[in-house]
XYZ file of C-alpha atoms in Angstrom:
330
model
C 10.528 78.658 0.893
C 9.127 79.646 3.611
C 5.981 78.216 5.188
C 3.201 80.231 7.484
C 1.659 78.750 10.749
C -1.345 79.049 8.684
C -0.094 76.026 6.520
C -0.039 73.551 8.593
C -2.845 73.678 10.123
C -5.167 70.365 10.230
C -7.147 70.177 7.629
C -11.544 69.237 9.277
C -13.104 66.372 7.231
C -15.133 66.824 4.856
C -18.636 65.492 3.845
C -17.982 63.322 2.453
C -14.931 60.825 4.685
C -17.641 62.317 7.611
C -20.398 60.065 5.782
C -17.754 57.361 4.888
C -16.491 56.505 8.364
C -20.339 56.822 9.560
C -20.733 54.078 7.233
C -17.776 52.008 8.123
C -17.485 51.293 4.301
C -15.815 53.542 0.940
C -19.315 53.471 -2.042
C -16.474 53.615 -4.651
C -18.022 53.422 -8.747
C -16.469 50.521 -11.131
C -17.173 49.345 -14.908
C -19.239 46.762 -15.455
C -16.475 44.676 -15.672
C -13.517 45.655 -17.874
C -11.002 42.605 -17.217
C -7.661 43.976 -15.895
C -9.154 47.243 -14.710
C -12.539 46.397 -12.749
C -14.186 42.838 -13.025
C -14.996 40.279 -10.740
C -12.902 37.006 -10.419
C -14.562 33.628 -10.404
C -15.265 34.318 -6.820
C -16.959 37.503 -7.316
C -14.126 39.987 -5.956
C -13.584 42.318 -8.003
C -10.104 43.161 -9.411
C -8.170 45.509 -11.472
C -6.210 48.376 -11.803
C -9.095 50.780 -10.778
C -10.539 48.849 -7.938
C -7.101 48.559 -6.842
C -7.547 52.474 -6.745
C -10.519 51.865 -4.141
C -9.005 49.470 -2.227
C -5.233 52.286 -1.704
C -8.164 55.174 -0.876
C -10.113 52.691 1.531
C -6.576 51.382 3.783
C -5.925 55.291 4.027
C -9.015 57.732 5.613
C -10.274 53.800 7.136
C -7.029 51.678 7.736
C -8.778 48.460 5.763
C -8.576 47.798 1.441
C -11.457 46.262 2.297
C -14.104 47.737 3.414
C -15.442 48.879 -0.228
C -18.515 48.305 -1.462
C -18.351 47.890 -5.412
C -20.749 49.535 -7.226
C -20.946 48.514 -11.158
C -22.087 51.309 -13.671
C -22.398 51.842 -17.167
C -21.153 54.394 -19.009
C -24.641 55.756 -19.298
C -24.817 55.301 -15.824
C -21.477 56.039 -13.300
C -21.950 60.532 -13.856
C -25.141 60.753 -12.463
C -23.725 58.430 -9.346
C -21.857 60.371 -8.838
C -23.101 63.249 -8.279
C -25.938 61.974 -6.468
C -23.711 60.713 -3.626
C -24.464 57.111 -4.926
C -20.708 56.346 -4.506
C -18.221 58.542 -2.779
C -15.473 57.905 -5.965
C -15.445 56.914 -9.042
C -13.117 54.455 -10.505
C -14.339 52.652 -13.959
C -11.811 53.860 -17.229
C -12.883 57.640 -17.327
C -10.993 59.756 -20.032
C -10.638 63.305 -18.429
C -11.544 65.675 -20.786
C -12.596 69.270 -20.547
C -16.477 69.471 -20.738
C -16.789 67.096 -18.105
C -14.026 68.423 -15.405
C -15.957 71.707 -16.310
C -19.242 71.116 -17.295
C -20.464 68.334 -14.682
C -19.672 69.148 -11.285
C -16.969 66.878 -10.609
C -13.183 66.846 -10.281
C -10.600 64.069 -11.885
C -7.692 63.746 -9.488
C -5.192 62.527 -10.916
C -4.681 60.107 -14.606
C -4.044 56.412 -13.089
C -3.409 55.483 -16.675
C -2.085 56.870 -20.122
C -4.588 55.341 -22.902
C -5.275 56.144 -26.528
C -9.349 55.604 -28.706
C -8.045 51.681 -30.975
C -9.795 49.146 -32.656
C -9.987 45.822 -33.022
C -10.232 43.805 -37.063
C -11.011 40.582 -37.676
C -7.397 39.068 -38.347
C -9.100 37.655 -42.013
C -10.074 41.050 -43.166
C -5.431 41.638 -43.425
C -5.946 45.293 -42.155
C -2.728 47.604 -41.609
C -4.362 50.391 -40.005
C -7.839 51.928 -39.188
C -7.738 54.112 -42.181
C -8.475 51.102 -43.919
C -11.431 50.851 -42.776
C -13.222 52.956 -45.037
C -17.350 52.378 -45.187
C -16.916 50.141 -42.827
C -19.635 49.449 -39.868
C -17.750 49.496 -36.719
C -19.282 48.876 -33.390
C -19.019 51.215 -30.566
C -20.408 52.168 -26.823
C -23.020 55.402 -26.503
C -22.506 57.782 -24.577
C -18.504 57.771 -24.404
C -15.851 60.124 -25.607
C -15.137 56.501 -28.212
C -18.234 57.310 -29.959
C -17.581 60.886 -30.523
C -13.904 60.502 -31.801
C -14.616 57.964 -33.657
C -17.447 60.500 -35.629
C -14.161 62.808 -35.791
C -11.862 60.290 -37.218
C -14.527 59.454 -40.230
C -14.811 62.835 -40.628
C -11.398 64.480 -40.838
C -9.994 61.556 -42.893
C -12.777 61.183 -45.034
C -14.006 57.285 -43.928
C -17.847 57.190 -44.478
C -17.349 54.726 -41.406
C -20.925 53.838 -40.177
C -21.647 53.457 -36.839
C -22.788 50.969 -35.415
C -23.907 52.175 -31.904
C -24.680 50.282 -28.160
C -25.662 50.842 -24.271
C -24.139 48.355 -23.217
C -19.488 47.231 -23.382
C -20.329 43.913 -23.832
C -22.898 44.278 -26.100
C -20.657 45.799 -28.390
C -17.712 43.895 -28.741
C -19.991 40.300 -28.731
C -21.922 42.531 -31.999
C -18.433 42.378 -34.065
C -17.491 38.788 -32.676
C -21.078 37.345 -34.605
C -19.982 39.113 -37.870
C -22.436 42.500 -37.384
C -19.379 45.079 -37.496
C -15.896 45.580 -39.467
C -14.541 46.144 -36.433
C -15.286 47.752 -32.873
C -13.251 50.616 -31.136
C -12.957 51.923 -27.380
C -9.939 52.364 -25.436
C -7.064 50.386 -26.699
C -6.589 48.454 -23.080
C -10.033 47.709 -23.114
C -9.041 46.123 -26.529
C -6.358 44.076 -26.007
C -8.170 42.322 -22.511
C -11.683 42.191 -24.782
C -9.396 40.047 -27.717
C -7.397 37.925 -24.676
C -10.731 36.827 -22.410
C -13.914 37.876 -24.638
C -13.480 36.027 -27.518
C -13.998 33.361 -29.083
C -10.306 32.768 -30.803
C -7.928 35.486 -29.944
C -6.108 34.533 -32.378
C -8.368 35.459 -35.063
C -8.824 38.989 -33.819
C -5.881 41.687 -34.174
C -5.415 44.913 -32.646
C -4.206 47.782 -35.379
C -1.473 49.569 -34.213
C -3.285 53.422 -34.548
C -4.011 55.397 -31.729
C -6.592 57.906 -32.774
C -6.700 60.521 -29.400
C -5.785 60.313 -26.041
C -7.214 59.153 -24.195
C -5.888 59.597 -20.085
C -8.109 57.526 -17.242
C -8.181 58.267 -14.198
C -10.915 58.378 -10.855
C -13.366 60.825 -10.892
C -15.031 62.486 -7.840
C -18.651 65.582 -6.909
C -17.632 69.035 -6.319
C -18.189 70.836 -3.416
C -16.072 69.136 -0.812
C -12.108 69.693 -1.140
C -10.838 68.417 1.425
C -11.755 64.630 0.045
C -10.951 65.652 -3.309
C -7.751 66.395 -1.777
C -7.258 62.401 -0.073
C -8.180 60.903 -3.265
C -5.818 62.841 -5.654
C -2.939 63.079 -3.030
C -3.195 58.976 -2.261
C -2.989 58.202 -6.363
C 0.238 60.641 -5.674
C 1.557 59.083 -3.042
C 2.068 55.476 -4.506
C 3.275 56.241 -7.771
C 5.853 58.474 -5.754
C 5.930 55.374 -3.958
C 7.275 53.604 -6.594
C 9.822 56.027 -7.444
C 11.039 55.262 -3.906
C 11.504 52.513 -3.864
C 8.444 51.869 -1.410
C 7.348 48.077 -2.093
C 4.237 46.503 -0.657
C 6.290 43.762 0.715
C 9.198 46.457 1.583
C 6.888 49.250 3.235
C 7.298 48.562 7.022
C 10.385 48.172 7.014
C 10.993 50.913 4.867
C 9.483 52.752 7.688
C 12.145 53.212 9.728
C 14.451 54.074 6.593
C 16.314 57.225 6.984
C 15.720 58.471 3.815
C 13.506 62.063 4.612
C 11.266 62.125 1.540
C 11.060 57.735 2.055
C 10.234 59.374 6.207
C 6.555 61.878 4.455
C 5.591 58.843 2.342
C 5.644 56.165 5.095
C 5.173 59.347 8.372
C 8.079 57.856 9.823
C 8.607 62.079 9.929
C 6.696 64.703 9.402
C 3.374 64.150 9.747
C 1.698 64.736 6.445
C -2.076 63.446 7.317
C -2.571 65.990 9.339
C -2.583 68.001 5.740
C -5.452 65.968 5.082
C -7.303 65.326 7.854
C -6.332 61.891 8.326
C -3.144 59.453 10.554
C 0.839 59.804 9.672
C 0.798 56.344 8.512
C -2.212 56.803 5.410
C 0.216 56.378 2.706
C 1.725 53.339 4.260
C -1.657 51.589 4.498
C -2.353 52.601 0.775
C 0.455 50.661 0.021
C 0.634 48.097 1.687
C -2.848 46.841 0.683
C -2.070 46.553 -2.717
C 1.764 48.389 -3.544
C 2.777 51.145 -5.017
C 1.628 52.155 -8.492
C 4.077 49.694 -10.918
C 2.764 46.724 -8.396
C -0.522 47.689 -9.560
C -0.111 47.628 -12.622
C 2.385 45.129 -13.438
C 0.131 42.889 -11.536
C -2.941 43.790 -13.792
C -2.611 44.403 -17.046
C 1.219 44.506 -17.166
C 3.406 42.273 -19.806
C 2.965 39.405 -16.485
C -0.313 39.779 -16.739
C -3.112 37.780 -18.617
C -4.381 41.318 -20.817
C 0.239 41.334 -21.269
C -0.043 45.022 -21.810
C 3.625 47.191 -22.196
C 4.381 49.861 -19.561
C 4.971 52.494 -22.478
C 4.146 55.927 -20.883
C 2.708 55.072 -18.287
C 6.572 54.092 -16.849
C 7.527 57.002 -14.606
C 9.129 59.935 -15.569
C 12.494 58.460 -14.368
C 12.147 55.913 -17.099
C 11.188 57.859 -19.509
C 7.103 57.798 -19.182
C 4.631 60.462 -18.065
C 3.253 58.748 -15.017
C 4.836 62.517 -12.570
C 3.344 62.622 -8.996
C 3.901 66.033 -7.176
C 6.319 65.751 -4.174
C 4.451 64.066 -1.231
C 6.612 67.007 1.280
């Protein structure tokens, strides 16, 4: 397909990127602490899948994945903080929905985790299905799609569930552990995190097999800066394409000399893809060197060998039967 000369003109940096460069730091909004996604470790260093996305973007635009300031935000703060410019990027286990996409003045960039809403219950209740929660008190966080999904699920199946609403993520699951509720509902990935990292005795709690919603999670940016939107989106796609092409964190520098045209375009050894984003040729190489490809990010933070032990499931690449499908970097 022929491309016009105009299609190859270098992109101009947008206001958000200009501000990041002047500051020398990306400001990234993350959760107050969801293990595997965004939470500080024992030394105070932020870790997780959402955190690694922030570091990849920082590496692409500033040359280092360490040039990030993480701003913890709860569910009610997150969108206002992005809209006001308090953060440049929101990367905190946030579901992409029509209402949010169309009415909050933001753009979702790409899906970084395909999730679904589930239920965490005490094992002693011997429940095997969420439909057994008839009349139960279920703890849930306010201001989330989770709260709305719970109401829909209860109404659809005539369960008469009694929501017990909390302002914070932590207050909700602690109420379950104290016996205030018969179940806690959240994204299934978060429930596994809570069970493995927060429960007094993980074996005393069970994540039910039911998923009652689709929860495509991904970072968002403020509307009005198409250049910044493109940079974040294509950095994520580059990490996903790197997995497809076998470009790992350890091999990225060596593979930059590859004769494979797709790898050349990705890593800056062939056509200059960076100029279309207002970046240099090796923007994607730096992102991959900072955090690895998507599969490495997943396995390190939430995969089978991590404390969460989550299967790849739908988060496998499309070539392996999953849903992760990145447009080509070309």
